[in-house]
Short mmCIF file of N, CA and C in Angstrom, two decimals:
data_model
loop_
_atom_site.label_atom_id
_atom_site.label_comp_id
_atom_site.label_asym_id
_atom_site.label_seq_id
_atom_site.Cartn_x
_atom_site.Cartn_y
_atom_site.Cartn_z
N MET A 1 28.07 -14.10 -21.03
CA MET A 1 26.70 -13.64 -20.49
C MET A 1 25.58 -14.33 -21.30
N SER A 2 24.70 -14.81 -20.56
CA SER A 2 23.69 -15.60 -21.33
C SER A 2 22.57 -14.50 -21.74
N SER A 3 21.87 -14.84 -22.74
CA SER A 3 20.92 -14.09 -23.40
C SER A 3 19.89 -13.69 -22.35
N SER A 4 19.47 -14.53 -21.39
CA SER A 4 18.45 -14.29 -20.28
C SER A 4 19.09 -13.20 -19.50
N ASN A 5 20.20 -13.26 -19.05
CA ASN A 5 20.85 -12.18 -18.21
C ASN A 5 20.91 -10.77 -18.91
N ALA A 6 21.37 -10.97 -20.14
CA ALA A 6 21.34 -9.70 -21.00
C ALA A 6 19.91 -9.01 -21.07
N MET A 7 18.96 -9.78 -21.18
CA MET A 7 17.59 -9.26 -21.41
C MET A 7 17.21 -8.62 -19.99
N ALA A 8 17.53 -9.31 -18.81
CA ALA A 8 17.19 -8.87 -17.58
C ALA A 8 17.82 -7.52 -17.31
N GLU A 9 19.02 -7.31 -17.70
CA GLU A 9 19.83 -6.12 -17.46
C GLU A 9 19.14 -5.09 -18.28
N GLN A 10 18.79 -5.28 -19.59
CA GLN A 10 18.12 -4.29 -20.41
C GLN A 10 16.86 -3.92 -19.88
N SER A 11 16.19 -4.67 -19.22
CA SER A 11 14.74 -4.37 -18.75
C SER A 11 14.72 -3.56 -17.47
N GLN A 12 15.94 -3.60 -16.82
CA GLN A 12 16.05 -2.78 -15.46
C GLN A 12 16.22 -1.25 -15.79
N PRO A 13 15.44 -0.42 -15.28
CA PRO A 13 15.65 1.05 -15.54
C PRO A 13 16.96 1.59 -14.82
N SER A 14 17.40 2.46 -15.38
CA SER A 14 18.64 3.14 -14.83
C SER A 14 18.20 4.06 -13.74
N THR A 15 19.06 4.61 -12.74
CA THR A 15 18.79 5.47 -11.71
C THR A 15 18.21 6.66 -12.40
N ASP A 16 18.85 7.30 -13.61
CA ASP A 16 18.37 8.47 -14.20
C ASP A 16 16.84 8.29 -14.77
N GLU A 17 16.54 7.06 -15.22
CA GLU A 17 15.20 6.87 -15.77
C GLU A 17 14.28 6.86 -14.59
N LEU A 18 14.61 6.42 -13.35
CA LEU A 18 13.79 6.28 -12.27
C LEU A 18 13.41 7.57 -11.72
N VAL A 19 14.43 8.52 -11.66
CA VAL A 19 14.25 9.86 -11.31
C VAL A 19 13.31 10.72 -12.23
N ASP A 20 13.56 10.46 -13.63
CA ASP A 20 12.74 11.00 -14.59
C ASP A 20 11.38 10.64 -14.73
N SER A 21 11.13 9.40 -14.32
CA SER A 21 9.78 8.77 -14.43
C SER A 21 8.85 9.28 -13.53
N PRO A 22 7.73 9.85 -13.94
CA PRO A 22 6.86 10.43 -12.77
C PRO A 22 6.04 9.43 -12.02
N SER A 23 6.10 8.13 -12.59
CA SER A 23 5.21 7.22 -11.90
C SER A 23 6.08 6.43 -10.94
N SER A 24 7.33 6.63 -10.77
CA SER A 24 8.17 5.84 -9.73
C SER A 24 7.84 6.44 -8.34
N ARG A 25 7.89 5.52 -7.37
CA ARG A 25 7.58 5.98 -5.99
C ARG A 25 8.88 6.08 -5.11
N ILE A 26 8.81 6.73 -4.12
CA ILE A 26 9.63 6.92 -3.10
C ILE A 26 9.16 6.44 -1.68
N SER A 27 9.80 5.71 -0.92
CA SER A 27 9.32 5.20 0.38
C SER A 27 9.29 6.27 1.44
N VAL A 28 8.48 6.18 2.48
CA VAL A 28 8.60 7.00 3.59
C VAL A 28 10.01 6.91 4.25
N LEU A 29 10.44 5.61 4.46
CA LEU A 29 11.72 5.49 5.05
C LEU A 29 12.90 6.11 4.16
N GLU A 30 12.77 6.05 2.90
CA GLU A 30 13.92 6.73 2.10
C GLU A 30 13.78 8.22 2.43
N ILE A 31 12.61 8.88 2.33
CA ILE A 31 12.33 10.25 2.66
C ILE A 31 12.87 10.58 3.85
N ALA A 32 12.55 9.77 4.98
CA ALA A 32 13.14 10.12 6.42
C ALA A 32 14.58 9.98 6.36
N ARG A 33 15.35 9.16 5.63
CA ARG A 33 16.70 9.13 5.51
C ARG A 33 17.24 10.45 4.95
N ARG A 34 16.58 10.83 3.83
CA ARG A 34 17.09 11.91 3.02
C ARG A 34 17.00 13.26 3.98
N LEU A 35 15.97 13.35 4.67
CA LEU A 35 15.77 14.51 5.64
C LEU A 35 16.37 14.38 6.93
N SER A 36 16.89 13.27 7.27
CA SER A 36 17.42 13.06 8.48
C SER A 36 16.33 13.29 9.71
N ILE A 37 15.15 12.73 9.43
CA ILE A 37 14.14 12.72 10.49
C ILE A 37 13.58 11.31 10.50
N GLY A 38 12.69 11.16 11.51
CA GLY A 38 12.04 9.90 11.80
C GLY A 38 10.80 9.80 10.81
N ARG A 39 10.43 8.31 10.67
CA ARG A 39 9.22 8.07 9.75
C ARG A 39 8.03 8.65 10.30
N LEU A 40 7.95 8.69 11.52
CA LEU A 40 6.61 9.45 12.17
C LEU A 40 6.58 10.90 11.83
N ALA A 41 7.60 11.63 11.59
CA ALA A 41 7.67 12.99 11.22
C ALA A 41 7.25 13.00 9.84
N VAL A 42 7.59 12.08 9.02
CA VAL A 42 7.23 12.14 7.61
C VAL A 42 5.82 11.85 7.42
N TYR A 43 5.23 10.92 8.10
CA TYR A 43 3.78 10.65 8.19
C TYR A 43 3.07 11.89 8.49
N SER A 44 3.51 12.62 9.60
CA SER A 44 2.80 13.77 10.10
C SER A 44 2.93 14.78 9.04
N MET A 45 3.91 15.08 8.31
CA MET A 45 4.03 16.05 7.21
C MET A 45 3.09 15.65 6.06
N LEU A 46 2.98 14.40 5.79
CA LEU A 46 2.03 13.87 4.74
C LEU A 46 0.50 14.19 5.18
N GLU A 47 0.20 13.86 6.40
CA GLU A 47 -1.10 14.03 6.90
C GLU A 47 -1.60 15.60 6.93
N GLN A 48 -0.47 16.43 7.22
CA GLN A 48 -0.82 17.96 7.42
C GLN A 48 -0.75 18.42 5.90
N GLY A 49 -0.43 17.78 4.90
CA GLY A 49 -0.37 18.35 3.50
C GLY A 49 0.86 19.11 3.29
N ILE A 50 1.92 19.06 4.10
CA ILE A 50 3.12 19.69 3.89
C ILE A 50 3.99 19.14 2.87
N MET A 51 3.84 17.70 2.61
CA MET A 51 4.57 17.08 1.63
C MET A 51 3.55 16.42 0.73
N PRO A 52 3.84 16.35 -0.63
CA PRO A 52 2.96 15.80 -1.48
C PRO A 52 2.82 14.17 -1.33
N GLY A 53 1.65 13.82 -1.38
CA GLY A 53 1.38 12.30 -1.25
C GLY A 53 -0.10 12.02 -1.34
N LEU A 54 -0.37 10.84 -1.60
CA LEU A 54 -1.71 10.38 -1.65
C LEU A 54 -1.96 9.27 -0.78
N ARG A 55 -3.10 9.28 -0.03
CA ARG A 55 -3.35 8.25 1.02
C ARG A 55 -4.23 7.27 0.32
N LEU A 56 -3.86 6.02 0.47
CA LEU A 56 -4.65 4.98 -0.19
C LEU A 56 -4.93 3.85 0.99
N GLY A 57 -5.97 4.05 1.50
CA GLY A 57 -6.24 3.14 2.69
C GLY A 57 -5.35 3.53 3.85
N ARG A 58 -4.59 2.57 4.31
CA ARG A 58 -3.53 2.80 5.27
C ARG A 58 -2.03 3.28 4.80
N ARG A 59 -2.02 3.23 3.45
CA ARG A 59 -0.79 3.46 2.82
C ARG A 59 -0.68 4.86 2.20
N TRP A 60 0.59 5.36 2.22
CA TRP A 60 0.77 6.57 1.44
C TRP A 60 1.52 6.25 0.11
N ILE A 61 1.17 6.92 -0.96
CA ILE A 61 1.79 6.69 -2.23
C ILE A 61 2.53 8.13 -2.46
N ILE A 62 3.73 8.17 -2.67
CA ILE A 62 4.51 9.37 -2.86
C ILE A 62 5.26 9.08 -4.10
N THR A 63 5.03 9.92 -5.20
CA THR A 63 5.89 9.78 -6.43
C THR A 63 7.19 10.35 -6.25
N ARG A 64 8.23 9.73 -6.80
CA ARG A 64 9.59 10.34 -6.62
C ARG A 64 9.57 11.60 -7.38
N ASN A 65 9.01 11.88 -8.43
CA ASN A 65 9.03 13.24 -9.01
C ASN A 65 8.49 14.32 -8.22
N ALA A 66 7.24 14.07 -7.63
CA ALA A 66 6.64 14.99 -6.74
C ALA A 66 7.45 15.48 -5.53
N TYR A 67 8.05 14.28 -4.94
CA TYR A 67 8.85 14.52 -3.89
C TYR A 67 10.04 15.38 -4.09
N LEU A 68 10.85 14.92 -5.27
CA LEU A 68 11.98 15.64 -5.64
C LEU A 68 11.74 17.08 -5.93
N THR A 69 10.53 17.46 -6.58
CA THR A 69 10.16 18.89 -6.86
C THR A 69 9.97 19.58 -5.47
N TRP A 70 9.24 18.93 -4.62
CA TRP A 70 8.95 19.40 -3.33
C TRP A 70 10.32 19.82 -2.60
N GLU A 71 11.22 18.84 -2.66
CA GLU A 71 12.55 19.00 -2.06
C GLU A 71 13.32 20.09 -2.63
N ARG A 72 13.32 20.23 -3.89
CA ARG A 72 14.05 21.28 -4.64
C ARG A 72 13.52 22.69 -4.45
N THR A 73 12.18 22.69 -4.31
CA THR A 73 11.51 24.00 -3.91
C THR A 73 11.41 24.37 -2.46
N CYS A 74 11.86 23.59 -1.63
CA CYS A 74 11.75 23.71 -0.15
C CYS A 74 10.33 23.70 0.23
N GLY A 75 9.49 23.00 -0.51
CA GLY A 75 8.07 22.85 -0.09
C GLY A 75 7.20 23.89 -0.66
N LEU A 76 7.64 24.90 -1.35
CA LEU A 76 6.82 25.97 -1.88
C LEU A 76 6.00 25.48 -3.04
N ARG A 77 4.70 25.88 -3.02
CA ARG A 77 3.82 25.61 -4.14
C ARG A 77 4.04 26.68 -5.27
N ALA A 78 3.75 26.36 -6.50
CA ALA A 78 3.82 27.30 -7.55
C ALA A 78 3.07 28.45 -7.18
N GLY A 79 3.64 29.71 -7.53
CA GLY A 79 2.86 30.93 -7.28
C GLY A 79 2.86 31.50 -5.93
N THR A 80 3.73 30.75 -5.04
CA THR A 80 3.75 31.18 -3.69
C THR A 80 5.25 31.78 -3.55
N GLY A 81 5.49 32.46 -2.41
CA GLY A 81 6.88 32.90 -2.12
C GLY A 81 6.97 34.41 -2.34
N LEU A 82 8.13 34.91 -2.56
CA LEU A 82 8.40 36.35 -2.81
C LEU A 82 7.93 36.72 -4.18
N SER A 83 7.50 37.88 -4.30
CA SER A 83 7.11 38.38 -5.63
C SER A 83 8.39 38.82 -6.32
N GLY A 84 8.19 38.99 -7.76
CA GLY A 84 9.50 39.31 -8.50
C GLY A 84 9.69 40.87 -8.43
N LYS A 85 8.75 41.67 -8.10
CA LYS A 85 9.01 43.15 -7.91
C LYS A 85 9.57 43.38 -6.55
N PRO A 86 10.52 44.35 -6.44
CA PRO A 86 10.93 44.74 -5.14
C PRO A 86 10.05 45.70 -4.55
N GLU A 87 9.98 45.70 -3.21
CA GLU A 87 8.90 46.60 -2.56
C GLU A 87 9.61 47.96 -2.25
N VAL A 88 10.98 48.13 -2.37
CA VAL A 88 11.55 49.30 -2.17
C VAL A 88 12.39 49.67 -3.24
N ASP A 89 12.38 51.02 -3.75
CA ASP A 89 13.30 51.35 -4.84
C ASP A 89 14.39 52.23 -4.03
N VAL A 90 15.68 51.85 -4.60
CA VAL A 90 16.72 52.48 -3.92
C VAL A 90 17.24 53.69 -4.87
N VAL A 91 17.28 54.84 -4.39
CA VAL A 91 17.54 56.19 -5.03
C VAL A 91 18.87 56.64 -4.46
N ASN A 92 19.80 56.97 -5.40
CA ASN A 92 21.06 57.67 -4.99
C ASN A 92 21.01 58.99 -5.01
#
């Protein structure tokens, strides 16, 4: 292996590094494939604020980290959802 090939391989981030890097981006097409929906549905979700993303002119910027967090939490924002305390106490 030549030294230029070895340097090129070392400079390429691994898949784990891409997922951990908050600055890496995910495409609308990749999101559509992951969710088994069309690209227009992804754009609609972005425009409605359902999915995290930043509009820059005509383009949408979606960070991989923000998307994976959204996917893992089923789209719930921090502090939303069910409270930790039960509403009913069961007594025997």
